Tab-separated table of N, CA, C and O in Angstrom:
chain	number	residue	atom	x	y	z
A	1	UNK	N	0.858	-1.160	0.010
A	1	UNK	CA	-0.054	0.051	-0.043
A	1	UNK	C	0.980	1.249	-0.078
A	1	UNK	O	0.741	2.165	-0.765
A	2	UNK	N	1.825	1.349	0.902
A	2	UNK	CA	2.797	2.498	0.948
A	2	UNK	C	3.472	2.658	-0.318
A	2	UNK	O	3.739	3.908	-0.745
A	3	UNK	N	3.898	1.566	-0.888
A	3	UNK	CA	4.618	1.741	-2.190
A	3	UNK	C	3.771	2.353	-3.273
A	3	UNK	O	4.229	3.114	-4.031
A	4	UNK	N	2.490	1.821	-3.300
A	4	UNK	CA	1.632	2.514	-4.324
A	4	UNK	C	1.442	4.001	-4.049
A	4	UNK	O	1.379	4.731	-5.079
A	5	UNK	N	1.421	4.486	-2.854
A	5	UNK	CA	1.247	5.877	-2.583
A	5	UNK	C	2.505	6.633	-2.822
A	5	UNK	O	2.414	7.852	-2.978
A	6	UNK	N	3.635	6.097	-2.977
A	6	UNK	CA	4.860	6.797	-3.273
A	6	UNK	C	5.213	6.746	-4.772
A	6	UNK	O	6.169	7.169	-5.174
A	7	UNK	N	4.333	6.164	-5.565
A	7	UNK	CA	4.641	5.820	-6.983
A	7	UNK	C	4.524	7.138	-7.810
A	7	UNK	O	3.772	8.110	-7.457
A	8	UNK	N	5.192	7.134	-9.036
A	8	UNK	CA	5.002	8.233	-9.911
A	8	UNK	C	3.583	8.350	-10.446
A	8	UNK	O	2.980	9.405	-10.559
A	9	UNK	N	2.906	7.178	-10.574
A	9	UNK	CA	1.443	7.243	-10.929
A	9	UNK	C	0.660	7.888	-9.926
A	9	UNK	O	-0.313	8.676	-10.269
A	10	UNK	N	0.849	7.663	-8.576
A	10	UNK	CA	0.101	8.382	-7.609
A	10	UNK	C	0.467	9.816	-7.662
A	10	UNK	O	-0.564	10.637	-7.424
A	11	UNK	N	1.652	10.213	-7.955
A	11	UNK	CA	1.937	11.670	-8.039
A	11	UNK	C	1.097	12.315	-9.188
A	11	UNK	O	0.519	13.316	-9.049
A	12	UNK	N	1.034	11.677	-10.295
A	12	UNK	CA	0.280	12.130	-11.380
A	12	UNK	C	-1.214	12.096	-10.986
A	12	UNK	O	-1.973	13.126	-11.407
A	13	UNK	N	-1.672	11.117	-10.235
A	13	UNK	CA	-3.065	11.089	-9.677
A	13	UNK	C	-3.365	12.256	-8.867
A	13	UNK	O	-4.481	13.057	-8.971
A	14	UNK	N	-2.443	12.700	-8.044
A	14	UNK	CA	-2.587	13.853	-7.113
A	14	UNK	C	-2.660	15.212	-8.012
A	14	UNK	O	-3.435	15.951	-7.624
A	15	UNK	N	-1.827	15.285	-8.964
A	15	UNK	CA	-1.892	16.424	-9.747
A	15	UNK	C	-3.232	16.577	-10.614
A	15	UNK	O	-3.828	17.656	-10.631
A	16	UNK	N	-3.638	15.467	-11.319
A	16	UNK	CA	-4.789	15.606	-12.084
A	16	UNK	C	-6.041	15.662	-11.130
A	16	UNK	O	-6.950	16.377	-11.517
A	17	UNK	N	-5.914	14.997	-9.941
A	17	UNK	CA	-6.958	15.103	-9.044
A	17	UNK	C	-7.083	16.443	-8.473
A	17	UNK	O	-8.202	16.940	-8.189
A	18	UNK	N	-5.914	17.195	-8.236
A	18	UNK	CA	-5.958	18.580	-7.783
A	18	UNK	C	-6.561	19.440	-8.758
A	18	UNK	O	-7.380	20.455	-8.294
A	19	UNK	N	-6.359	19.300	-10.059
A	19	UNK	CA	-6.996	20.043	-10.976
A	19	UNK	C	-8.580	19.801	-11.029
A	19	UNK	O	-9.341	20.702	-11.076
A	20	UNK	N	-8.906	18.516	-10.954
A	20	UNK	CA	-10.349	18.151	-10.887
A	20	UNK	C	-11.006	18.757	-9.639
A	20	UNK	O	-12.185	19.146	-9.664
A	21	UNK	N	-10.215	18.687	-8.475
A	21	UNK	CA	-10.798	19.277	-7.189
A	21	UNK	C	-10.988	20.823	-7.321
A	21	UNK	O	-11.956	21.342	-6.876
A	22	UNK	N	-10.080	21.458	-8.059
A	22	UNK	CA	-10.209	22.966	-8.286
A	22	UNK	C	-11.469	23.230	-9.020
A	22	UNK	O	-12.212	24.218	-8.806
A	23	UNK	N	-11.785	22.365	-10.169
A	23	UNK	CA	-12.899	22.520	-10.919
A	23	UNK	C	-14.134	22.343	-10.099
A	23	UNK	O	-15.127	23.065	-10.203
A	24	UNK	N	-14.148	21.149	-9.210
A	24	UNK	CA	-15.156	20.908	-8.340
A	24	UNK	C	-15.397	22.106	-7.444
A	24	UNK	O	-16.547	22.485	-7.294
A	25	UNK	N	-14.472	22.535	-6.694
A	25	UNK	CA	-14.496	23.675	-5.771
A	25	UNK	C	-15.098	24.813	-6.360
A	25	UNK	O	-16.010	25.430	-5.810
A	26	UNK	N	-14.463	25.326	-7.447
A	26	UNK	CA	-15.054	26.574	-8.159
A	26	UNK	C	-16.435	26.425	-8.723
A	26	UNK	O	-17.198	27.301	-8.545
A	27	UNK	N	-16.742	25.278	-9.313
A	27	UNK	CA	-18.022	25.101	-9.769
A	27	UNK	C	-19.034	24.993	-8.445
A	27	UNK	O	-20.353	25.509	-8.716
A	28	UNK	N	-18.735	24.522	-7.408
A	28	UNK	CA	-19.636	24.530	-6.226
A	28	UNK	C	-19.949	25.948	-5.783
A	28	UNK	O	-21.136	26.236	-5.499
A	29	UNK	N	-18.996	26.845	-5.942
A	29	UNK	CA	-19.248	28.198	-5.581
A	29	UNK	C	-20.261	28.779	-6.511
A	29	UNK	O	-21.273	29.482	-6.155
A	30	UNK	N	-20.134	28.613	-7.856
A	30	UNK	CA	-21.016	28.972	-8.909
A	30	UNK	C	-22.418	28.435	-8.631
A	30	UNK	O	-23.456	29.144	-8.689
A	31	UNK	N	-22.512	27.034	-8.457
A	31	UNK	CA	-23.820	26.425	-8.286
A	31	UNK	C	-24.461	26.899	-7.014
A	31	UNK	O	-25.747	27.012	-6.990
A	32	UNK	N	-23.768	27.231	-6.036
A	32	UNK	CA	-24.266	27.845	-4.695
A	32	UNK	C	-25.076	29.146	-5.015
A	32	UNK	O	-25.923	29.593	-4.135
A	33	UNK	N	-24.845	29.803	-6.061
A	33	UNK	CA	-25.609	31.061	-6.423
A	33	UNK	C	-27.099	30.670	-6.730
A	33	UNK	O	-27.879	31.573	-6.469
A	34	UNK	N	-27.355	29.528	-7.359
A	34	UNK	CA	-28.611	29.119	-7.734
A	34	UNK	C	-29.278	27.974	-6.824
A	34	UNK	O	-30.469	27.760	-7.121
A	35	UNK	N	-28.592	27.327	-6.048
A	35	UNK	CA	-29.127	26.277	-5.367
A	35	UNK	C	-28.580	26.135	-3.940
A	35	UNK	O	-27.719	26.844	-3.622
A	36	UNK	N	-29.024	25.166	-3.228
A	36	UNK	CA	-28.554	25.047	-1.824
A	36	UNK	C	-27.139	24.469	-1.828
A	36	UNK	O	-26.686	23.781	-2.867
A	37	UNK	N	-26.428	24.579	-0.586
A	37	UNK	CA	-25.085	24.118	-0.431
A	37	UNK	C	-25.088	22.633	-0.679
A	37	UNK	O	-24.162	22.154	-1.356
A	38	UNK	N	-26.060	21.961	-0.105
A	38	UNK	CA	-26.143	20.500	-0.292
A	38	UNK	C	-26.216	20.018	-1.655
A	38	UNK	O	-25.347	19.167	-2.162
A	39	UNK	N	-26.952	20.546	-2.527
A	39	UNK	CA	-27.226	20.184	-3.813
A	39	UNK	C	-25.881	20.750	-4.698
A	39	UNK	O	-25.574	19.956	-5.570
A	40	UNK	N	-25.438	21.800	-4.345
A	40	UNK	CA	-24.269	22.475	-5.088
A	40	UNK	C	-23.180	21.443	-4.902
A	40	UNK	O	-22.325	21.298	-5.745
A	41	UNK	N	-23.001	20.894	-3.793
A	41	UNK	CA	-21.811	19.888	-3.659
A	41	UNK	C	-22.020	18.701	-4.549
A	41	UNK	O	-20.945	18.264	-5.186
A	42	UNK	N	-23.182	18.185	-4.710
A	42	UNK	CA	-23.355	17.033	-5.570
A	42	UNK	C	-23.183	17.451	-6.985
A	42	UNK	O	-22.448	16.730	-7.832
A	43	UNK	N	-23.708	18.540	-7.497
A	43	UNK	CA	-23.578	19.055	-8.860
A	43	UNK	C	-22.188	19.275	-9.199
A	43	UNK	O	-21.554	18.943	-10.205
A	44	UNK	N	-21.396	19.883	-8.204
A	44	UNK	CA	-20.027	20.199	-8.431
A	44	UNK	C	-19.157	18.972	-8.521
A	44	UNK	O	-18.200	18.896	-9.311
A	45	UNK	N	-19.591	17.939	-7.692
A	45	UNK	CA	-18.797	16.691	-7.723
A	45	UNK	C	-18.933	16.046	-9.186
A	45	UNK	O	-18.059	15.522	-9.609
A	46	UNK	N	-20.112	16.074	-9.749
A	46	UNK	CA	-20.183	15.608	-11.103
A	46	UNK	C	-19.380	16.266	-12.043
A	46	UNK	O	-18.637	15.725	-12.861
A	47	UNK	N	-19.323	17.656	-11.987
A	47	UNK	CA	-18.411	18.428	-12.851
A	47	UNK	C	-16.894	18.036	-12.608
A	47	UNK	O	-16.179	17.872	-13.535
A	48	UNK	N	-16.498	18.003	-11.369
A	48	UNK	CA	-15.156	17.595	-11.097
A	48	UNK	C	-14.908	16.113	-11.472
A	48	UNK	O	-13.751	15.733	-11.883
A	49	UNK	N	-15.899	15.232	-11.295
A	49	UNK	CA	-15.678	13.922	-11.737
A	49	UNK	C	-15.519	13.579	-13.202
A	49	UNK	O	-14.635	12.874	-13.546
A	50	UNK	N	-16.167	14.379	-14.066
A	50	UNK	CA	-15.952	14.323	-15.529
A	50	UNK	C	-14.473	14.751	-15.732
A	50	UNK	O	-13.854	14.180	-16.576
A	51	UNK	N	-14.153	15.941	-15.173
A	51	UNK	CA	-12.796	16.383	-15.377
A	51	UNK	C	-11.705	15.360	-14.925
A	51	UNK	O	-10.747	15.160	-15.678
A	52	UNK	N	-11.953	14.696	-13.672
A	52	UNK	CA	-11.011	13.686	-13.324
A	52	UNK	C	-10.994	12.563	-14.114
A	52	UNK	O	-9.797	11.911	-14.282
A	53	UNK	N	-12.115	12.030	-14.676
A	53	UNK	CA	-12.012	10.878	-15.565
A	53	UNK	C	-11.167	11.150	-16.713
A	53	UNK	O	-10.427	10.332	-17.190
A	54	UNK	N	-11.345	12.205	-17.435
A	54	UNK	CA	-10.708	12.514	-18.609
A	54	UNK	C	-9.292	12.682	-18.384
A	54	UNK	O	-8.403	12.043	-19.005
A	55	UNK	N	-8.785	13.332	-17.306
A	55	UNK	CA	-7.363	13.545	-17.083
A	55	UNK	C	-6.766	12.253	-16.529
A	55	UNK	O	-5.678	11.923	-16.860
A	56	UNK	N	-7.467	11.513	-15.781
A	56	UNK	CA	-7.071	10.158	-15.263
A	56	UNK	C	-6.758	9.199	-16.429
A	56	UNK	O	-5.706	8.485	-16.488
A	57	UNK	N	-7.754	9.165	-17.329
A	57	UNK	CA	-7.610	8.256	-18.454
A	57	UNK	C	-6.501	8.687	-19.339
A	57	UNK	O	-5.725	7.837	-19.823
A	58	UNK	N	-6.175	9.927	-19.501
A	58	UNK	CA	-5.083	10.489	-20.438
A	58	UNK	C	-3.792	10.398	-19.755
A	58	UNK	O	-2.867	9.889	-20.415
A	59	UNK	N	-3.707	10.851	-18.561
A	59	UNK	CA	-2.315	10.982	-17.795
A	59	UNK	C	-1.830	9.963	-16.837
A	59	UNK	O	-0.734	9.759	-16.599
A	60	UNK	N	-2.922	9.362	-16.180
A	60	UNK	CA	-2.562	8.523	-14.946
A	60	UNK	C	-2.672	7.005	-15.369
A	60	UNK	O	-1.700	6.310	-15.069
A	61	UNK	N	-3.762	6.625	-15.831
A	61	UNK	CA	-3.987	5.215	-16.134
A	61	UNK	C	-4.015	4.974	-17.608
A	61	UNK	O	-4.968	4.352	-18.148
A	62	UNK	N	-3.054	5.607	-18.426
A	62	UNK	CA	-3.167	5.457	-19.911
A	62	UNK	C	-2.924	4.097	-20.365
A	62	UNK	O	-3.190	3.748	-21.536
A	63	UNK	N	-2.473	3.149	-19.569
A	63	UNK	CA	-2.176	1.779	-19.996
A	63	UNK	C	-3.388	0.800	-19.728
A	63	UNK	O	-3.164	-0.324	-19.818
A	64	UNK	N	-4.412	1.399	-19.323
A	64	UNK	CA	-5.588	0.661	-18.930
A	64	UNK	C	-6.117	-0.176	-20.111
A	64	UNK	O	-6.058	0.219	-21.290
A	65	UNK	N	-6.427	-1.389	-19.938
A	65	UNK	CA	-6.844	-2.285	-20.978
A	65	UNK	C	-8.363	-2.324	-21.049
A	65	UNK	O	-8.934	-3.048	-21.978
A	66	UNK	N	-9.069	-1.674	-20.160
A	66	UNK	CA	-10.480	-1.512	-20.125
A	66	UNK	C	-10.990	-0.667	-21.228
A	66	UNK	O	-10.293	0.333	-21.468
A	67	UNK	N	-12.150	-0.971	-21.788
A	67	UNK	CA	-12.734	-0.012	-22.704
A	67	UNK	C	-13.156	1.185	-21.891
A	67	UNK	O	-13.290	1.287	-20.772
A	68	UNK	N	-13.337	2.356	-22.822
A	68	UNK	CA	-13.686	3.644	-22.289
A	68	UNK	C	-14.998	3.569	-21.607
A	68	UNK	O	-15.147	4.072	-20.389
A	69	UNK	N	-15.921	2.683	-22.149
A	69	UNK	CA	-17.240	2.677	-21.371
A	69	UNK	C	-17.198	1.840	-20.157
A	69	UNK	O	-17.672	2.418	-19.120
A	70	UNK	N	-16.427	0.819	-20.117
A	70	UNK	CA	-16.268	-0.004	-18.893
A	70	UNK	C	-15.566	0.862	-17.834
A	70	UNK	O	-15.950	0.865	-16.593
A	71	UNK	N	-14.464	1.447	-18.180
A	71	UNK	CA	-13.786	2.401	-17.309
A	71	UNK	C	-14.710	3.468	-16.735
A	71	UNK	O	-14.611	3.706	-15.485
A	72	UNK	N	-15.515	4.037	-17.652
A	72	UNK	CA	-16.347	5.166	-17.130
A	72	UNK	C	-17.349	4.551	-16.182
A	72	UNK	O	-17.699	5.220	-15.126
A	73	UNK	N	-17.955	3.485	-16.391
A	73	UNK	CA	-18.964	2.887	-15.498
A	73	UNK	C	-18.287	2.557	-14.169
A	73	UNK	O	-18.919	2.886	-13.052
A	74	UNK	N	-17.184	2.023	-14.146
A	74	UNK	CA	-16.455	1.744	-12.818
A	74	UNK	C	-15.919	2.957	-12.124
A	74	UNK	O	-16.052	3.069	-10.960
A	75	UNK	N	-15.487	3.932	-13.000
A	75	UNK	CA	-15.140	5.210	-12.468
A	75	UNK	C	-16.280	5.774	-11.580
A	75	UNK	O	-16.101	6.372	-10.491
A	76	UNK	N	-17.448	5.826	-12.287
A	76	UNK	CA	-18.670	6.378	-11.571
A	76	UNK	C	-19.010	5.787	-10.243
A	76	UNK	O	-19.365	6.377	-9.277
A	77	UNK	N	-18.797	4.300	-10.226
A	77	UNK	CA	-19.208	3.623	-9.106
A	77	UNK	C	-18.166	3.894	-7.943
A	77	UNK	O	-18.557	4.160	-6.816
A	78	UNK	N	-16.924	4.000	-8.251
A	78	UNK	CA	-15.930	4.373	-7.232
A	78	UNK	C	-16.287	5.781	-6.762
A	78	UNK	O	-16.161	5.947	-5.535
A	79	UNK	N	-16.635	6.629	-7.622
A	79	UNK	CA	-17.030	8.012	-7.177
A	79	UNK	C	-18.208	8.118	-6.450
A	79	UNK	O	-18.360	9.180	-5.728
A	80	UNK	N	-19.061	7.168	-6.494
A	80	UNK	CA	-20.317	7.236	-5.622
A	80	UNK	C	-19.904	7.095	-4.180
A	80	UNK	O	-20.501	7.793	-3.325
A	81	UNK	N	-18.912	6.279	-3.843
A	81	UNK	CA	-18.289	6.184	-2.543
A	81	UNK	C	-17.685	7.587	-2.133
A	81	UNK	O	-17.955	8.110	-1.043
A	82	UNK	N	-16.992	8.097	-3.070
A	82	UNK	CA	-16.190	9.403	-2.776
A	82	UNK	C	-17.207	10.658	-2.675
A	82	UNK	O	-16.888	11.356	-1.752
A	83	UNK	N	-18.079	10.591	-3.499
A	83	UNK	CA	-19.146	11.733	-3.320
A	83	UNK	C	-19.863	11.615	-1.998
A	83	UNK	O	-20.084	12.586	-1.376
A	84	UNK	N	-20.230	10.487	-1.564
A	84	UNK	CA	-20.926	10.276	-0.282
A	84	UNK	C	-19.931	10.750	0.875
A	84	UNK	O	-20.370	11.456	1.786
A	85	UNK	N	-18.575	10.313	0.772
A	85	UNK	CA	-17.698	10.842	1.785
A	85	UNK	C	-17.661	12.342	1.795
A	85	UNK	O	-17.610	12.912	2.791
A	86	UNK	N	-17.525	12.869	0.617
A	86	UNK	CA	-17.331	14.362	0.546
A	86	UNK	C	-18.630	15.099	1.050
A	86	UNK	O	-18.462	16.061	1.820
A	87	UNK	N	-19.848	14.614	0.651
A	87	UNK	CA	-21.002	15.205	1.044
A	87	UNK	C	-21.264	15.045	2.663
A	87	UNK	O	-21.627	16.137	3.325
A	88	UNK	N	-20.958	13.994	3.198
A	88	UNK	CA	-21.172	13.769	4.639
A	88	UNK	C	-20.114	14.696	5.336
A	88	UNK	O	-20.613	15.245	6.386
A	89	UNK	N	-18.948	14.653	4.979
A	89	UNK	CA	-17.979	15.559	5.726
A	89	UNK	C	-18.277	16.974	5.556
A	89	UNK	O	-18.261	17.736	6.537
A	90	UNK	N	-18.641	17.363	4.357
A	90	UNK	CA	-18.906	18.809	4.138
A	90	UNK	C	-20.068	19.251	5.044
A	90	UNK	O	-20.085	20.307	5.541
A	91	UNK	N	-21.170	18.447	4.899
A	91	UNK	CA	-22.458	18.789	5.640
A	91	UNK	C	-22.230	18.819	7.207
A	91	UNK	O	-22.581	19.712	7.892
A	92	UNK	N	-21.512	17.788	7.678
A	92	UNK	CA	-21.203	17.814	9.080
A	92	UNK	C	-20.391	18.854	9.553
A	92	UNK	O	-20.682	19.538	10.600
A	93	UNK	N	-19.375	19.338	8.724
A	93	UNK	CA	-18.519	20.276	9.097
A	93	UNK	C	-19.247	21.707	9.055
A	93	UNK	O	-19.173	22.493	9.896
A	94	UNK	N	-19.927	21.920	7.968
A	94	UNK	CA	-20.654	23.181	7.740
A	94	UNK	C	-21.768	23.556	8.766
A	94	UNK	O	-21.873	24.640	9.149
A	95	UNK	N	-22.476	22.390	9.103
A	95	UNK	CA	-23.567	22.635	9.900
A	95	UNK	C	-23.548	22.273	11.454
A	95	UNK	O	-24.319	22.645	12.258
A	96	UNK	N	-22.393	21.519	11.750
A	96	UNK	CA	-22.335	21.130	13.101
A	96	UNK	C	-20.980	21.390	13.722
A	96	UNK	O	-20.879	22.122	14.638
A	97	UNK	N	-19.882	20.979	13.169
A	97	UNK	CA	-18.499	21.007	13.664
A	97	UNK	C	-18.041	22.465	13.841
A	97	UNK	O	-17.732	23.006	14.775
A	98	UNK	N	-18.044	23.118	12.567
A	98	UNK	CA	-17.523	24.582	12.460
A	98	UNK	C	-18.351	25.526	13.222
A	98	UNK	O	-17.727	26.268	13.972
A	99	UNK	N	-19.582	25.507	13.255
A	99	UNK	CA	-20.406	26.341	14.123
A	99	UNK	C	-20.045	26.126	15.678
A	99	UNK	O	-20.064	27.101	16.458
A	100	UNK	N	-19.959	24.877	15.933
A	100	UNK	CA	-19.831	24.549	17.308
A	100	UNK	C	-18.506	24.863	17.949
A	100	UNK	O	-18.362	25.230	19.042
A	101	UNK	N	-17.470	25.243	16.990
A	101	UNK	CA	-16.229	25.687	17.467
A	101	UNK	C	-16.062	27.173	17.018
A	101	UNK	O	-14.913	27.711	17.388
A	102	UNK	N	-17.183	27.842	16.815
A	102	UNK	CA	-17.009	29.255	16.561
A	102	UNK	C	-16.679	29.772	15.253
A	102	UNK	O	-16.449	30.971	15.165
A	103	UNK	N	-16.397	28.790	14.343
A	103	UNK	CA	-15.971	29.464	12.994
A	103	UNK	C	-17.151	30.065	12.316
A	103	UNK	O	-18.281	29.354	12.221
A	104	UNK	N	-17.078	31.250	11.884
A	104	UNK	CA	-18.146	31.971	11.159
A	104	UNK	C	-17.799	32.373	9.697
A	104	UNK	O	-18.763	32.654	9.007
A	105	UNK	N	-16.664	32.467	9.425
A	105	UNK	CA	-16.152	33.027	8.024
A	105	UNK	C	-15.845	31.785	7.205
A	105	UNK	O	-15.175	30.881	7.643
A	106	UNK	N	-16.232	31.819	6.000
A	106	UNK	CA	-15.858	30.864	5.030
A	106	UNK	C	-16.268	29.437	5.334
A	106	UNK	O	-15.590	28.458	5.158
A	107	UNK	N	-17.328	29.215	6.046
A	107	UNK	CA	-17.658	27.985	6.603
A	107	UNK	C	-17.861	26.904	5.526
A	107	UNK	O	-17.416	25.821	5.567
A	108	UNK	N	-18.584	27.375	4.495
A	108	UNK	CA	-18.836	26.494	3.382
A	108	UNK	C	-17.623	25.980	2.591
A	108	UNK	O	-17.490	24.921	2.158
A	109	UNK	N	-16.717	27.142	2.445
A	109	UNK	CA	-15.509	26.862	1.668
A	109	UNK	C	-14.589	25.830	2.503
A	109	UNK	O	-14.027	24.952	2.013
A	110	UNK	N	-14.430	26.153	3.710
A	110	UNK	CA	-13.656	25.181	4.641
A	110	UNK	C	-14.193	23.763	4.653
A	110	UNK	O	-13.462	22.878	4.467
A	111	UNK	N	-15.508	23.741	4.836
A	111	UNK	CA	-16.203	22.383	4.860
A	111	UNK	C	-16.038	21.696	3.530
A	111	UNK	O	-15.668	20.403	3.638
A	112	UNK	N	-16.302	22.316	2.475
A	112	UNK	CA	-16.191	21.759	1.072
A	112	UNK	C	-14.708	21.236	0.777
A	112	UNK	O	-14.478	20.047	0.369
A	113	UNK	N	-13.754	22.057	1.047
A	113	UNK	CA	-12.424	21.814	0.751
A	113	UNK	C	-11.871	20.571	1.643
A	113	UNK	O	-11.321	19.676	1.023
A	114	UNK	N	-12.320	20.595	2.860
A	114	UNK	CA	-12.044	19.358	3.694
A	114	UNK	C	-12.689	18.093	3.130
A	114	UNK	O	-12.046	17.039	3.135
A	115	UNK	N	-13.934	18.297	2.700
A	115	UNK	CA	-14.577	17.044	2.186
A	115	UNK	C	-14.013	16.508	0.904
A	115	UNK	O	-14.041	15.362	0.633
A	116	UNK	N	-13.453	17.422	0.157
A	116	UNK	CA	-12.763	17.013	-1.100
A	116	UNK	C	-11.481	16.307	-0.874
A	116	UNK	O	-11.072	15.392	-1.655
A	117	UNK	N	-10.746	16.655	0.269
A	117	UNK	CA	-9.563	16.012	0.562
A	117	UNK	C	-9.757	14.547	0.955
A	117	UNK	O	-8.763	13.661	0.694
A	118	UNK	N	-10.607	14.351	1.721
A	118	UNK	CA	-10.680	12.920	2.433
A	118	UNK	C	-10.654	11.847	1.501
A	118	UNK	O	-9.891	10.845	1.722
A	119	UNK	N	-11.480	11.832	0.389
A	119	UNK	CA	-11.486	10.587	-0.435
A	119	UNK	C	-10.292	10.356	-1.409
A	119	UNK	O	-10.264	9.572	-2.237
A	120	UNK	N	-9.239	11.208	-1.408
A	120	UNK	CA	-8.162	11.078	-2.264
A	120	UNK	C	-7.642	9.722	-2.270
A	120	UNK	O	-7.345	9.004	-3.218
A	121	UNK	N	-7.368	9.164	-1.118
A	121	UNK	CA	-6.613	7.791	-0.985
A	121	UNK	C	-7.558	6.645	-1.335
A	121	UNK	O	-7.174	5.768	-2.086
A	122	UNK	N	-8.818	6.751	-0.920
A	122	UNK	CA	-9.695	5.639	-1.298
A	122	UNK	C	-10.003	5.714	-2.674
A	122	UNK	O	-10.149	4.614	-3.401
A	123	UNK	N	-10.106	6.817	-3.379
A	123	UNK	CA	-10.408	6.918	-4.761
A	123	UNK	C	-9.150	6.368	-5.568
A	123	UNK	O	-9.464	5.728	-6.616
A	124	UNK	N	-8.140	6.710	-5.220
A	124	UNK	CA	-6.855	6.158	-5.918
A	124	UNK	C	-6.844	4.702	-6.001
A	124	UNK	O	-6.704	4.141	-7.075
A	125	UNK	N	-7.067	4.102	-4.801
A	125	UNK	CA	-7.023	2.589	-4.820
A	125	UNK	C	-8.121	2.163	-5.548
A	125	UNK	O	-8.006	1.048	-6.256
A	126	UNK	N	-9.309	2.612	-5.435
A	126	UNK	CA	-10.513	2.197	-6.158
A	126	UNK	C	-10.305	2.333	-7.537
A	126	UNK	O	-10.589	1.364	-8.443
A	127	UNK	N	-9.845	3.456	-8.149
A	127	UNK	CA	-9.569	3.547	-9.524
A	127	UNK	C	-8.417	2.604	-10.095
A	127	UNK	O	-8.493	2.073	-11.155
A	128	UNK	N	-7.447	2.522	-9.280
A	128	UNK	CA	-6.258	1.547	-9.660
A	128	UNK	C	-6.675	0.156	-9.831
A	128	UNK	O	-6.404	-0.600	-10.706
A	129	UNK	N	-7.523	-0.241	-8.747
A	129	UNK	CA	-7.944	-1.693	-8.737
A	129	UNK	C	-9.148	-2.077	-9.594
A	129	UNK	O	-9.207	-3.159	-10.074
A	130	UNK	N	-10.056	-1.085	-9.875
A	130	UNK	CA	-11.276	-1.317	-10.500
A	130	UNK	C	-11.431	-0.526	-11.845
A	130	UNK	O	-11.544	-1.108	-12.842
A	131	UNK	N	-11.507	0.807	-11.685
A	131	UNK	CA	-11.743	1.662	-12.889
A	131	UNK	C	-10.779	1.444	-14.107
A	131	UNK	O	-11.251	1.313	-15.199
A	132	UNK	N	-9.544	1.385	-13.823
A	132	UNK	CA	-8.461	1.371	-14.828
A	132	UNK	C	-7.578	0.193	-14.806
A	132	UNK	O	-6.508	0.229	-15.338
A	133	UNK	N	-7.968	-0.864	-14.218
A	133	UNK	CA	-7.017	-2.018	-13.894
A	133	UNK	C	-6.749	-2.628	-15.295
A	133	UNK	O	-7.394	-2.550	-16.216
């Protein structure tokens, strides 16, 4: 496990995932102009997920033997777990934890950014073992 996390492939996964996370984070702010924080997280995750799939397929898991369709389906399944993690953590932080400790500024941004960071490791393993194996 530790060897996988130190690999060049994981480094590329972090870079492409960082780009996808930035797309996710920025689009959540835009979606929040028209919808609730909760729904904006889900919509932004889809935007980031499409970005992540394209970048991962091109730069990280380019040697995958799975068809584009099969990889896409498995990628979506792995991301169902990740979006659930992101949503639960973001909601818990925004509505319970951060207010309880007195944080009043940038609550949604802190909560969402933290929620995006958590599934990095589980997603990498899931995509390596299932989506692009």
